[in-house]
Coordinates of C-alpha atoms in Angstrom, one line a residue:
M1 CA 160.4 394.1 289.2
L2 CA 160.4 391.7 286.3
K3 CA 161.0 388.1 287.2
N4 CA 164.1 386.8 285.4
E5 CA 162.8 383.5 284.0
F6 CA 160.6 383.0 281.0
D7 CA 159.7 380.2 278.6
Y8 CA 161.0 382.0 275.6
I9 CA 163.4 384.9 275.3
I10 CA 163.3 386.8 271.9
V11 CA 166.3 389.0 271.2
G12 CA 165.2 391.8 268.9
A13 CA 161.7 393.4 268.5
G14 CA 162.1 393.7 264.7
S15 CA 160.2 392.3 261.7
A16 CA 160.5 388.7 262.9
G17 CA 160.7 389.2 266.7
C18 CA 157.3 391.1 266.9
V19 CA 155.6 388.3 264.8
L20 CA 157.0 385.6 267.2
A21 CA 156.0 387.6 270.3
N22 CA 152.4 387.7 269.0
R23 CA 152.1 384.1 267.9
L24 CA 153.9 382.5 270.9
T25 CA 151.8 384.4 273.4
E26 CA 148.6 383.2 271.8
D27 CA 149.2 380.2 274.1
P28 CA 148.3 381.7 277.6
S29 CA 150.3 379.1 279.4
V30 CA 153.6 380.4 277.8
S31 CA 155.6 383.4 279.1
V32 CA 157.7 385.4 276.5
L33 CA 160.2 388.1 277.1
V34 CA 161.2 390.4 274.2
L35 CA 164.4 392.3 274.5
E36 CA 165.0 395.3 272.2
A37 CA 168.3 397.3 272.3
G38 CA 166.6 400.5 271.0
P39 CA 163.9 402.8 272.4
M40 CA 160.1 402.8 271.9
D41 CA 158.8 403.9 268.4
H42 CA 156.9 407.0 269.5
S43 CA 158.5 409.5 267.0
I44 CA 156.4 411.2 264.3
I45 CA 159.2 410.5 261.8
I46 CA 158.7 406.8 262.2
H47 CA 154.9 406.8 261.8
M48 CA 154.7 409.4 258.9
P49 CA 155.4 407.3 255.8
S50 CA 157.0 410.1 253.7
A51 CA 159.4 410.9 256.5
F52 CA 161.2 407.6 256.3
A53 CA 164.5 409.2 255.2
Y54 CA 164.9 410.9 258.6
P55 CA 165.4 407.8 260.8
L56 CA 167.9 406.5 258.2
A57 CA 169.9 409.7 258.5
N58 CA 171.4 409.2 262.0
D59 CA 171.8 406.7 264.8
K60 CA 168.8 407.6 267.0
Y61 CA 166.7 404.6 265.8
N62 CA 169.4 402.9 263.8
W63 CA 172.6 400.8 264.4
Y64 CA 174.1 403.1 261.7
Y65 CA 176.6 400.5 260.5
H66 CA 179.1 401.1 257.8
S67 CA 181.1 398.4 255.9
E68 CA 184.8 397.9 255.6
P69 CA 186.2 399.7 252.5
D70 CA 184.6 397.8 249.7
P71 CA 187.3 396.7 247.2
F72 CA 185.0 396.7 244.1
M73 CA 183.3 400.0 245.0
N74 CA 186.3 402.4 245.0
N75 CA 187.0 401.4 248.6
R76 CA 183.9 403.2 249.8
R77 CA 182.6 402.4 253.2
M78 CA 179.0 401.3 252.3
Y79 CA 176.2 402.5 254.6
C80 CA 174.2 399.7 256.3
P81 CA 171.4 401.1 258.5
R82 CA 169.6 398.5 260.7
G83 CA 166.6 399.3 262.9
R84 CA 167.4 399.8 266.6
V85 CA 163.9 400.7 267.8
L86 CA 160.6 398.9 268.5
G87 CA 159.7 397.3 265.1
G88 CA 163.3 397.1 264.1
S89 CA 163.9 397.8 260.4
S90 CA 160.2 397.7 259.7
S91 CA 160.1 401.0 261.6
I92 CA 162.7 402.7 259.5
N93 CA 162.5 401.0 256.1
G94 CA 160.9 402.3 252.9
M95 CA 157.7 400.3 253.6
V96 CA 157.8 398.5 250.2
Y97 CA 155.8 395.3 250.4
I98 CA 157.3 392.8 248.0
R99 CA 157.3 389.1 248.5
G100 CA 159.9 388.0 246.0
N101 CA 159.3 385.6 243.1
A102 CA 157.7 382.2 243.5
M103 CA 160.8 380.7 241.9
D104 CA 163.0 382.0 244.8
Y105 CA 161.2 379.7 247.2
E106 CA 161.4 376.9 244.7
G107 CA 165.1 377.4 244.8
W108 CA 165.2 377.3 248.6
S109 CA 163.3 374.0 248.6
G110 CA 166.0 372.5 246.4
Y111 CA 168.4 372.5 249.3
R112 CA 168.5 369.3 251.3
G113 CA 166.5 369.7 254.4
L114 CA 164.5 372.7 253.1
E115 CA 161.9 370.9 251.1
D116 CA 159.0 372.6 253.0
W117 CA 160.2 376.1 252.0
S118 CA 158.7 375.8 248.4
Y119 CA 156.4 378.5 247.1
A120 CA 153.4 376.3 247.8
H121 CA 154.5 376.0 251.5
C122 CA 155.3 379.7 251.9
L123 CA 152.3 381.3 250.1
P124 CA 149.8 380.3 252.9
Y125 CA 151.9 382.2 255.5
F126 CA 152.2 385.3 253.3
R127 CA 148.4 385.2 253.2
K128 CA 148.0 384.5 256.9
A129 CA 150.1 387.6 257.8
E130 CA 148.3 390.0 255.5
T131 CA 145.2 392.2 255.2
R132 CA 145.3 393.7 251.8
A133 CA 143.2 396.9 251.5
K134 CA 142.0 395.8 248.0
G135 CA 140.8 392.5 249.3
G136 CA 142.1 388.9 249.4
D137 CA 142.3 386.2 246.8
D138 CA 144.3 383.0 246.2
Y139 CA 147.5 385.0 246.7
R140 CA 146.6 387.8 249.0
G141 CA 145.3 387.8 252.6
D142 CA 142.3 389.5 254.0
S143 CA 142.4 388.9 257.7
G144 CA 146.1 389.1 258.9
P145 CA 147.7 391.6 261.2
L146 CA 149.8 393.3 258.5
H147 CA 147.9 395.9 256.7
V148 CA 149.0 396.4 253.1
S149 CA 147.8 399.2 250.7
T150 CA 148.5 400.0 247.1
G151 CA 149.8 403.3 245.8
T152 CA 147.2 405.5 244.2
C153 CA 149.6 406.6 241.5
Q154 CA 148.0 410.0 241.1
N155 CA 151.1 411.8 239.9
P156 CA 151.1 411.5 236.1
L157 CA 154.8 410.4 236.2
Y158 CA 153.7 407.0 237.7
Q159 CA 151.4 406.4 234.8
A160 CA 154.1 407.5 232.4
F161 CA 156.5 404.9 233.9
M162 CA 154.0 402.0 233.6
Q163 CA 153.0 403.1 230.1
A164 CA 156.6 403.4 229.0
G165 CA 157.2 399.9 230.2
Q166 CA 154.4 398.6 228.0
Q167 CA 155.7 400.7 225.0
A168 CA 159.1 399.1 225.5
G169 CA 157.5 395.6 225.3
Y170 CA 157.2 394.7 229.0
P171 CA 153.9 393.4 230.5
Y172 CA 151.8 395.4 232.9
T173 CA 151.3 393.6 236.2
A174 CA 148.4 394.7 238.4
D175 CA 149.8 392.8 241.4
M176 CA 153.5 391.9 241.5
N177 CA 152.8 389.9 244.7
G178 CA 150.1 387.8 242.9
Y179 CA 150.2 385.4 240.0
Q180 CA 152.6 387.4 237.9
Q181 CA 155.6 389.3 239.4
E182 CA 157.2 390.1 236.0
G183 CA 156.2 393.4 234.5
L184 CA 155.7 397.0 235.6
G185 CA 152.8 398.2 237.7
P186 CA 151.6 399.7 241.0
M187 CA 153.4 398.8 244.2
D188 CA 152.2 397.8 247.6
M189 CA 153.3 399.4 250.9
T190 CA 152.9 398.6 254.6
V191 CA 150.8 401.7 255.2
H192 CA 147.4 401.7 257.0
K193 CA 145.2 404.7 257.2
G194 CA 148.1 406.9 256.2
R195 CA 150.5 405.5 258.9
R196 CA 153.5 403.2 258.7
W197 CA 152.3 399.7 259.6
S198 CA 155.4 398.2 261.2
T199 CA 155.5 394.9 262.9
A200 CA 155.4 396.7 266.2
M201 CA 152.0 398.2 265.1
A202 CA 150.7 395.0 263.4
Y203 CA 151.9 392.3 265.9
L204 CA 153.5 393.6 269.0
R205 CA 151.0 396.2 270.3
P206 CA 148.0 393.9 270.1
A207 CA 150.1 391.2 272.0
M208 CA 151.2 393.6 274.7
K209 CA 147.7 393.5 276.1
R210 CA 148.4 389.9 277.1
G211 CA 149.7 389.3 280.5
N212 CA 152.2 386.6 279.3
L213 CA 154.2 389.0 277.1
H214 CA 157.0 391.0 278.7
L215 CA 158.9 393.7 276.8
R216 CA 162.1 395.5 277.7
T217 CA 163.5 398.3 275.5
R218 CA 167.1 399.6 275.7
A219 CA 168.1 396.1 276.7
F220 CA 171.5 395.3 275.1
V221 CA 172.1 391.5 274.9
S222 CA 175.8 390.7 275.1
R223 CA 175.8 386.9 274.7
V224 CA 173.7 383.7 274.9
V225 CA 174.4 381.7 278.1
F226 CA 174.8 377.9 277.9
D227 CA 174.7 374.9 280.2
K228 CA 176.8 372.4 278.4
D229 CA 175.3 372.4 274.9
R230 CA 171.9 373.9 275.8
A231 CA 171.1 377.6 275.6
T232 CA 169.7 378.6 279.0
G233 CA 169.3 382.3 278.7
V234 CA 171.1 385.6 277.8
E235 CA 173.2 388.2 279.4
V236 CA 171.9 391.8 279.3
I237 CA 174.2 394.8 279.9
N238 CA 172.6 397.6 281.7
G239 CA 175.1 400.4 282.2
T240 CA 177.8 398.8 284.2
Q241 CA 175.5 396.0 285.4
T242 CA 175.3 392.6 283.8
E243 CA 172.0 390.7 284.2
H244 CA 171.4 387.0 283.5
L245 CA 167.9 386.2 282.2
R246 CA 166.8 382.6 281.9
A247 CA 164.8 380.8 279.2
R248 CA 163.1 377.6 280.2
R249 CA 162.4 376.5 276.6
E250 CA 164.3 378.5 274.0
V251 CA 166.4 381.5 273.2
I252 CA 165.4 382.9 269.8
L253 CA 167.6 385.4 268.0
C254 CA 165.8 387.9 265.8
G255 CA 168.5 390.5 265.5
G256 CA 168.8 390.5 261.7
A257 CA 171.6 389.6 259.2
I258 CA 174.2 391.7 260.9
N259 CA 173.5 391.4 264.6
S260 CA 172.4 387.7 264.8
P261 CA 175.7 386.3 263.5
Q262 CA 177.7 388.7 265.7
L263 CA 175.8 387.6 268.8
L264 CA 176.4 384.0 267.9
Q265 CA 180.1 384.7 267.5
L266 CA 180.2 386.5 270.9
S267 CA 178.5 383.5 272.4
G268 CA 181.2 381.1 271.1
I269 CA 179.4 379.9 267.9
G270 CA 181.3 380.3 264.7
N271 CA 184.6 379.7 263.0
P272 CA 186.7 378.3 265.8
D273 CA 190.0 379.8 264.6
E274 CA 188.5 383.3 264.5
L275 CA 186.8 382.9 267.9
R276 CA 190.0 381.8 269.5
A277 CA 191.9 384.7 268.0
L278 CA 189.4 387.0 269.8
G279 CA 189.7 385.1 273.1
I280 CA 186.2 383.7 272.9
P281 CA 185.8 380.1 274.1
V282 CA 184.3 377.9 271.4
Q283 CA 180.8 376.6 272.2
A284 CA 180.1 375.2 268.7
A285 CA 182.3 375.1 265.6
L286 CA 180.1 376.5 262.8
P287 CA 182.4 378.1 260.2
G288 CA 179.4 379.4 258.2
V289 CA 178.3 381.9 260.9
G290 CA 178.6 385.4 259.4
E291 CA 179.6 384.1 255.9
N292 CA 177.5 384.1 252.7
L293 CA 176.4 387.8 253.3
Q294 CA 174.2 388.8 250.4
D295 CA 172.5 392.2 249.6
H296 CA 170.9 394.0 246.8
L297 CA 172.9 396.9 245.3
E298 CA 171.0 399.5 243.3
T299 CA 171.6 402.7 241.4
Y300 CA 169.5 405.7 240.4
V301 CA 168.7 406.5 236.8
Q302 CA 167.7 410.2 237.1
Y303 CA 166.3 412.6 234.5
A304 CA 165.3 416.2 234.8
C305 CA 161.5 416.8 234.4
K306 CA 160.3 419.5 232.0
Q307 CA 157.0 420.1 234.0
P308 CA 156.9 421.3 237.6
I309 CA 154.9 418.3 238.8
T310 CA 157.5 416.4 240.8
L311 CA 157.9 416.1 244.5
Y312 CA 160.5 418.9 244.4
S313 CA 157.5 421.3 244.9
A314 CA 157.0 419.7 248.3
M315 CA 160.6 420.4 249.5
N316 CA 160.3 423.9 250.7
P317 CA 159.5 424.5 254.4
L318 CA 156.0 425.9 253.9
A319 CA 155.0 423.0 251.7
K320 CA 156.4 420.5 254.2
L321 CA 154.4 422.3 257.0
K322 CA 151.2 422.0 255.0
I323 CA 151.9 418.3 254.2
G324 CA 152.6 417.6 257.9
V325 CA 149.4 419.4 259.1
E326 CA 147.2 417.5 256.6
W327 CA 148.8 414.2 257.7
L328 CA 148.4 415.0 261.4
L329 CA 144.7 416.1 261.0
K330 CA 143.5 413.6 258.4
G331 CA 146.2 411.0 257.7
T332 CA 146.1 411.9 254.0
G333 CA 148.1 413.7 251.4
L334 CA 151.7 413.4 250.4
G335 CA 152.7 412.6 254.0
A336 CA 150.7 409.4 253.9
T337 CA 152.7 407.6 251.2
N338 CA 156.3 406.3 250.8
H339 CA 156.1 407.6 247.2
F340 CA 157.3 404.3 245.8
E341 CA 153.9 403.8 244.2
A342 CA 155.0 402.2 240.9
G343 CA 157.8 399.8 240.1
G344 CA 158.3 396.4 238.7
F345 CA 160.5 393.4 237.7
I346 CA 162.1 392.6 234.4
R347 CA 164.7 390.0 233.1
S348 CA 168.1 391.3 232.0
E349 CA 168.4 389.0 229.1
A350 CA 166.9 386.0 227.4
G351 CA 167.7 382.7 229.2
V352 CA 166.9 384.2 232.6
K353 CA 163.9 382.3 233.9
H354 CA 162.5 384.8 236.4
P355 CA 163.1 388.6 236.8
D356 CA 166.6 389.6 238.0
L357 CA 166.1 393.4 237.9
Q358 CA 163.8 395.4 240.2
Y359 CA 162.5 398.9 239.8
H360 CA 161.2 401.4 242.4
F361 CA 160.0 404.5 240.6
L362 CA 160.0 407.9 242.3
P363 CA 158.6 411.2 240.9
M364 CA 161.6 413.0 242.4
A365 CA 165.4 413.1 242.0
V366 CA 166.8 412.4 245.5
S367 CA 168.9 409.9 247.3
Y368 CA 167.2 407.1 249.2
D369 CA 168.7 407.9 252.6
G370 CA 168.0 411.7 252.4
S371 CA 171.7 412.6 252.2
S372 CA 171.3 414.3 248.8
P373 CA 168.0 416.2 248.8
A374 CA 166.3 417.2 245.6
S375 CA 167.5 420.4 244.0
F376 CA 165.5 420.4 240.8
H377 CA 162.4 418.9 239.2
G378 CA 163.3 415.3 238.2
F379 CA 162.3 411.7 238.4
Q380 CA 164.2 408.5 238.9
A381 CA 164.1 404.7 238.9
H382 CA 166.0 402.8 241.5
V383 CA 167.2 399.6 239.7
G384 CA 169.5 396.8 240.6
P385 CA 170.2 393.1 240.2
M386 CA 168.1 390.7 242.4
R387 CA 170.3 387.6 242.7
P388 CA 173.8 388.8 243.2
T389 CA 176.6 386.3 243.0
S390 CA 179.0 388.3 245.1
R391 CA 179.4 387.2 248.8
G392 CA 180.6 389.1 251.9
F393 CA 180.8 388.5 255.6
V394 CA 180.0 389.7 259.1
K395 CA 182.6 389.1 261.8
A396 CA 182.9 390.2 265.4
Q397 CA 185.9 392.6 265.7
S398 CA 186.4 391.9 269.4
K399 CA 184.8 390.1 272.3
D400 CA 183.5 393.6 273.4
P401 CA 179.8 393.3 272.4
R402 CA 179.5 397.1 272.1
Q403 CA 182.0 397.2 269.2
A404 CA 180.3 397.0 265.8
P405 CA 181.2 394.0 263.7
R406 CA 183.3 394.0 260.6
I407 CA 181.0 394.0 257.6
L408 CA 182.1 393.5 254.0
F409 CA 179.7 393.1 251.1
N410 CA 182.1 392.7 248.2
Y411 CA 179.4 394.3 245.9
M412 CA 180.1 393.9 242.2
Q413 CA 182.8 391.3 242.9
T414 CA 181.8 389.1 240.1
E415 CA 181.6 389.8 236.3
Q416 CA 178.0 388.4 236.4
D417 CA 176.9 391.1 238.8
R418 CA 178.6 393.8 236.7
K419 CA 177.0 392.5 233.6
E420 CA 173.5 392.6 235.1
M421 CA 174.0 396.2 236.4
R422 CA 175.1 397.4 233.0
A423 CA 171.9 395.8 231.6
A424 CA 170.0 397.6 234.3
I425 CA 171.3 401.0 233.2
R426 CA 170.7 400.4 229.5
L427 CA 167.3 398.9 229.8
T428 CA 166.1 401.7 232.2
R429 CA 167.3 404.4 229.8
E430 CA 165.3 402.6 227.0
I431 CA 162.2 402.8 229.2
F432 CA 162.7 406.5 229.9
E433 CA 163.2 407.2 226.2
Q434 CA 159.7 405.9 225.3
A435 CA 156.9 408.2 224.1
A436 CA 155.0 408.1 227.4
F437 CA 157.8 410.2 228.9
A438 CA 158.1 412.7 226.0
P439 CA 156.1 415.5 227.8
F440 CA 158.2 415.2 230.9
R441 CA 161.7 414.0 229.9
G442 CA 164.5 416.5 230.3
E443 CA 168.2 415.7 230.2
A444 CA 169.7 412.6 231.7
I445 CA 171.3 413.6 235.1
S446 CA 172.6 410.4 236.5
P447 CA 174.3 408.7 234.8
P448 CA 174.8 411.5 232.3
K449 CA 174.3 410.7 228.6
H450 CA 178.0 410.5 227.8
I451 CA 178.4 407.4 230.0
Q452 CA 177.9 404.6 227.5
T453 CA 180.6 401.9 227.4
D454 CA 180.9 399.0 229.8
A455 CA 183.9 400.5 231.5
E456 CA 182.1 403.9 231.9
I457 CA 179.0 402.3 233.4
D458 CA 181.2 400.1 235.7
A459 CA 183.0 403.2 236.9
H460 CA 179.7 405.0 237.5
I461 CA 178.4 402.1 239.6
R462 CA 181.6 401.9 241.7
E463 CA 181.2 405.6 242.6
H464 CA 177.4 406.0 242.9
A465 CA 175.6 402.7 243.6
E466 CA 174.1 402.2 247.1
S467 CA 172.8 399.4 249.2
A468 CA 169.1 398.6 248.8
L469 CA 169.3 397.7 252.5
H470 CA 168.6 394.0 252.2
P471 CA 171.4 392.2 254.0
S472 CA 170.7 388.5 254.5
C473 CA 171.9 384.9 254.5
T474 CA 174.6 385.1 257.2
C475 CA 173.1 382.2 259.3
R476 CA 171.7 380.3 256.4
M477 CA 169.4 377.3 256.7
G478 CA 170.7 373.9 255.4
T479 CA 172.4 370.7 256.2
D480 CA 175.9 371.2 254.6
P481 CA 179.0 372.1 256.6
M482 CA 178.6 375.9 256.0
A483 CA 174.9 375.9 257.1
V484 CA 174.2 377.5 260.5
T485 CA 170.6 376.6 261.1
D486 CA 168.2 373.8 260.0
G487 CA 164.9 374.2 258.2
Q488 CA 163.2 375.3 261.4
G489 CA 165.9 377.9 262.4
R490 CA 167.5 375.7 265.0
V491 CA 171.2 376.4 265.4
H492 CA 173.3 373.3 264.5
G493 CA 175.4 371.8 267.3
V494 CA 173.5 373.3 270.3
Q495 CA 170.0 372.9 271.8
A496 CA 167.3 375.4 272.6
L497 CA 168.7 378.1 270.4
R498 CA 167.1 379.4 267.1
V499 CA 167.6 382.2 264.7
V500 CA 164.5 383.6 262.9
D501 CA 165.3 386.6 260.7
A502 CA 166.7 387.4 257.2
S503 CA 170.0 385.9 258.2
I504 CA 168.6 382.3 257.8
M505 CA 167.6 382.8 254.2
P506 CA 169.7 380.4 252.1
D507 CA 169.7 382.9 249.2
V508 CA 168.4 386.4 249.0
V509 CA 165.0 386.7 247.4
S510 CA 164.1 388.7 244.3
G511 CA 162.7 391.8 246.0
N512 CA 162.5 393.6 249.3
L513 CA 162.9 391.6 252.5
N514 CA 160.4 392.8 255.0
A515 CA 157.4 390.7 253.7
P516 CA 159.5 387.5 253.4
V517 CA 160.9 387.9 256.9
I518 CA 157.4 388.3 258.3
M519 CA 156.3 385.2 256.3
M520 CA 159.3 383.2 257.7
A521 CA 158.4 384.2 261.3
E522 CA 154.8 383.2 260.8
K523 CA 155.9 379.8 259.4
L524 CA 158.5 379.2 262.1
A525 CA 156.1 380.3 264.9
D526 CA 154.0 377.2 264.0
A527 CA 157.1 375.1 264.1
I528 CA 158.1 376.4 267.5
R529 CA 154.6 375.8 268.9
G530 CA 154.4 372.3 267.4
Q531 CA 151.3 373.4 265.3
T532 CA 150.3 371.5 262.2
P533 CA 151.7 373.6 259.2
L534 CA 149.1 375.3 257.0
P535 CA 148.3 373.1 254.0
P536 CA 150.3 373.9 250.8
S537 CA 148.7 376.3 248.3
Q538 CA 147.8 375.0 244.8
A539 CA 147.9 378.5 243.3
P540 CA 150.0 378.6 240.1
Y541 CA 152.6 381.2 239.2
W542 CA 153.6 382.8 235.9
V543 CA 156.8 382.2 234.0
H544 CA 157.4 384.0 230.7
P545 CA 156.5 381.3 228.0
Q546 CA 159.5 382.3 225.8
W547 CA 162.0 383.0 228.6
E548 CA 164.6 380.9 227.0
T549 CA 164.7 383.0 223.8
Q550 CA 163.2 386.4 224.7
Q551 CA 164.2 389.1 227.2
R552 CA 160.7 390.5 227.2

C-alpha cells in the first residue's frame, strides 16, 4: 500500500508535471507523488509520430472537451482536446517543437513582478531541457532530457514551400528556435529515433527508477484540501471512495489551462460570487481564475497537387501496413515523422515588430484531428494569428468535479484578430502562387478561389477555422487584481499551493506551447527547490531592421 503523505503532490503527469517530478526527485531526501487522471501511455498510436491524429479522435487518452457555442464562429462548439494519459498533451500533440519569439518573453518581463521572465532569463532553461540532434550552440541545448530532431524535408513539396517563401520576399531561417525566428524553413519535432519523445519518455521514466518518486495513474483529483489558508493535500476519487493524500511541503497543479482553473474553483479559489452560486465555500477570492483564456486559431489553405507525390499515397490500407511494419522494425520511414517538417513565421503588415502569423506546412490535404481524411492529392499550410486579442474563460459548471467545465474561447471576437486572419489567407495564397509551386499547384480547394472579399474570408473562417490546441493564460502570473499566481507560480492568497503549466502564462507566446511549458517547469523547479537560477544568456535575437515600414 502507498503511504498517504509526501513532501510534494503533483497533480497531472503532463508537459510540466513530468519535468517537476524529475527535477524535484533529484533531491533524494524529498518524496514526490504524481497523480495522473488518465492511463499509462503504452499504446502504439501514442509512440508512432505519424499516428498522432488517432489519440485526438476520441476520449481514450483525451479529456475530449468542447467549448460552449462560440458566438463569432457560427455558434460552433469548438473542439478542445487535452491529454489525459501519462505525458499529458505531450503524448497526443503534433510534436512540433517551437519556443516562441524572444520578444514574447520580453513582453512577459514587462509585467510588474515578472522581471525574471525575460528572454535572457528563459533561454538558459530552454537549453537545459534540450538535446538537439543537430548539436547545441548559444541557443540550442546538447545535454537535456528532451530530444529534438529536425525534419528531413525529403518530399519536394517542403522545398517548394521554403523556396516560394523566398521568392515572395521572406527570409529563409535555418533555425526558427535560434537567433532568427522570422522566415520560412525546416521545423523541429520532439521525436527521437523515430518515436514520440513526450515528457513521460524524457523526464518521468528516468525518474521512476528513483525510490522517492511515486506515480498513480487513473487518479482523479477532486479538490485541494486546506488547513486555514495552507494547502495540505488533495482529495482523490476512486470509484465511490474518496481518499485524502497529504502534502508536507506543497501541492503543485499541472493540469493545464482547462483543468487547473477548474480545480482551483472546485477548491474554493476564484470569483467569490460564482463560487457561492455553485455552493462552493470561498477559500480565496481571486476573480481572475479561469479568465483571460487565450488560444491560437488556425485555418487550412489547401491546393490540389498535380503530381502524385503527396501523403495521399500513404492512405490506403496496404500502404499504411507497410509504413507501420517499417516503423516497428526500424523506427524509420513515414511513420517516424509528424510530417510538419517545414513551416515558418511572418509579419502580417508593416509596423508589427515580431512575427504574428505562423505556418505549419503539410504535403497533404487533411484536417489536423483526422476528422476529414485526405481524399485527393493536395498540400496545405496551417496558418493563423499568434497574439490574439480575443479573450475567453473556463468556469466550473457545478461542484461535481466529474462535470466538464464551461469553456468559451470567443475566437475572432475582435476586429484585430479578423484583420490578421484575412492577411493570413491572402499572404498564404501569394506564397502558393510563386514559381516554386508551378509544377505542383492545382486548383485552390480551401478557401476556393472565389472567396476574395473581407466578408467572404470572414465567413470562411467562421465556418472552417479550428483551434491550434494552445489554450493558455487562465491562471496568469502577475501582481494585479486579476492575476492568479506570482512569478514563481504561487497562488495568491493561500500558502503551499502552486500552478505550473500553460495556464500561468501572462500572454500566449508566438508559437506552439509544449516547448515553453517545459521551459517554465524547468525554471520553476529551480525556484521550488531554492536553487540559484541559471545565469541569464547574453545571446542576441533578430528583429527585422525595417519592421516599422516593411512587411517583409
